[in-house]
Phi, psi and omega in degrees: 000117180273140180246123176275099184295333179292335180257002183291132175197177179248136181286327181230073188297339181298335178294344180292344173300340176294346177289336182299307177295332178295326178279320184288329185302311178296325180294316178295317179299318181296320181292320182289334182263006180279110183295319181300319182295326182287324186262354184297331181284341186251338184236140179297141182304323182291337177268331186298321182297331181272344181270338180286139180256131178087167180272093184281355178273352180275120181253131178244166178294127184242164177305329181295329177291322175299317179296321180296318179295320178299316178296320180294314179297319178297321179294317179295317180296317180293333179289343175076065176295138182206154178209006179219148181266153177225160176280147175302142185296334183251015179280158180281123183250014177235132183283128173292148185215144172235127177263127177254109186256129180282136177238026176289160188300325182293347177290352176272006178293146187259017178290337171250102188294146354288321169213167178301318183291317180297320177295319180296319179297320178297323179291324177301314180292322178297319179297314181297318182290331181281349184256062182298124179084359180253155183269129180230128177245170182223130175236142175243155181207152170211253172281341173227171181232143186215147175280131175259304181224123175292163182307126183217150177277349188262108178299339181298330178295318177290323180297338179285321188257329185301315180301335182275353182290136179210161184294339182277355183291325177266116192291338182251121182282156181157181181224055186279080178295331180295324178289322177295321178297322180297314181293315182296320179295323178295325178294325184261358189295330183258007180275132183290328182277152179291128185254170180229137176246123183249117175269133174236107183195177185245014179169195183212164179271118185298325183293329182256015184301309183294323178296321179293318180299316179298316180293322181294319180291330181273352185290142175274351180264159174277133179251134175233157182222121170257109183278133181250111179146167176235161183296337179283338185073189180190169179286141178276133182250151175279176181297331180273003177095351179283158180284130180287143178232157177274190184297332181268005178086007179277133180301140179271130178240157179237130178272185180209109183274081183296318181295318179296322179293316178297320180294318179295316180299320179293315180295325182272353181071036182254122173301137187238138173215171181247153173296135182239161178285332179267195183260012182296326180292324177293317178298320179300315179297313181299315182296317179298318182295315182290323178296317180295318178299316180297319180295317180292321178296319181296325183283334188247345184258153175287142182295141177239127188254142179287127177285123181241009179294340184295339178296336182286353176299324184297306178295329177298315179295321178297318179293326177296320177296320179297326183293349180272002175297152180300127180084359183245359185302123179273125185267355180274062185301320179303324180292319179297313180299319179298321178297317178298317180298316179300315187281346184244033179247081178287165178279182186299326182293313180296319181298318181290320185287334183262006181294135177288162187279315187226352179227184183066026188295313181293324180293319186288343177301334181283347186243342182213143177289167179298321180291323177295319177294319178299319179295324178299313177293322183298315182292342178259010173084004178268075189290326180296314178294321179300318180298324179289332182276322186298139169254330176296122187297326179295312180291325178298315179295320180295322178293318177298320179295317179294331178278003180065025175266072191290329178297310179292323178298318179297318179296318180294313181291326178296317178295320178296318180294320178299324183279323190240350185053048185273129182292328178292322176298318177297321179298313180288334171300316178298316179299317180295317178297322179298317179291334178274359176091002180268079185290325178294316176297324178295318178300317180297320180294317178296323179295324176296317179298320178293325179293323179281332179225081183302139177083010180291109188294323179299316179294320178298315180295321181290327175298316179298320180294318180296320178294324176295320177293323178295322177296318177297325177299312181296318181296320180292320179295319178297319180295327179283327186278327186301312178299321181293320180294322178296320179294323179298316181296320180294320179296323180294317179298325182277359177078028181271015177113177181291156178300137179269144176284123182262120177255105181284139179286148179295134179296157178283170180297325179297322178297317179300313184292324177295321178293325182284325184293344178274354188239359181303317181298316179294320179298315180293319181299314181296319180293319179297321179295319178295318179293322179291327180287332178235074186297341180285345180250105179235135186297340182251006187290340183254014181109134189235345184273168179293149177291177183303126182072020189277188185290144175253100179117130183268332185290131177285000000 
């Protein structure tokens, strides 16, 4: 363990006054036990030396010295020696990110196999999957820009929509990076953590170049650019894989202005990289995002120092063992216990980090609160145990939700909402109801969350998803009912009795997902057309991130 002496200091220096009695105690004891000092007033010095028996000038280690050292160690430990900083235990340690993916026609060029867009879509999913526990959102752009998925911790939400993305979804072609930046910034504008916006595209719109540079320089977020394409360019392919041709039958090709892209990135101050066949580009994005988050946190947060006084427990215990020697027993037990208490009181970070995984539960209560223990389990993926440990209802509900215990999570969030009218509790009520199959109830819960926090993009997106599931529900029920209704009519005609009421069984979750997986492209196309037709109404225009202490992840 290295100690940075330049940063060494004490968190509670007033406790160092405890060193004074530790120093005075041996001196007072020595003076009180000095035989010569006691008899010097009554016996002449020349006679006193001959009357004393034994060598009284020889001093040996006594129990009082052990007690003095214990007091000194306890005082130093209580003063809180420290030399290294740590992150707060409940701070966000994952950088939020929004990926802005280009859907202009040239992204169908095949110079980056299979096409620029297909490679870019794969990278979007790779980025989301590599960011475990971090929020990742998706924006697409061409001649206009649109939100696809608000920042979410769940890669499955992106996996639902990314495969359906195609250049034809945005009706107006173009490379308006400035519009994508506007949407992405609105998504991250209310997030407390420093965010990153990653552009994946093959060029830019020359007419809006200067506007984009100005916006990029003024942005509070970190901007990155993964360029998709090669200097040779390539043939543009259709959705079926054939080469696209113009009206005269000439194959359509797409170029790649590498010099122009480098110049724009340099002028705007945007780090630039290229899409690669391996995962180095994903690692580059992740490293940049986390470095930027760490730098911003360091610049804006107050330093928090690691408590290191607990190391003094070891010498204190050794000295206590020595004190049990015959003739050495120290009778000032309260002082010893007090020293131990001082030396064994780590801060919240140490208590959480040293918590055992499955045993020592009663013992660890003395060193960490139930919520600290719950957070320790939560960060290590043991959500069921974390839920049992948490006392804070919000964290308890989140742990139950992460453990897929949706019934208990719904009960916890419902009770929290009743007590506090918390918009985040309402949001998670909707998520829990959605997983339990109550899509109508989920819509109502999300609407309550929107009422408490207008413009919440995650709640808006989940309402749209729930309505889409309800439509799939209706279509499936109709498909089940139509054959039965036809048979009922035939039976009536044949005189087989009155029509029987047919109660169709609720489809399984797999049926719902199969019905939904056929419609993401159509759903996105319709939504993009509506947003383009009413540009004044944008789902992220009024703020898109979760409120303070809010939900992490939009997908239910």
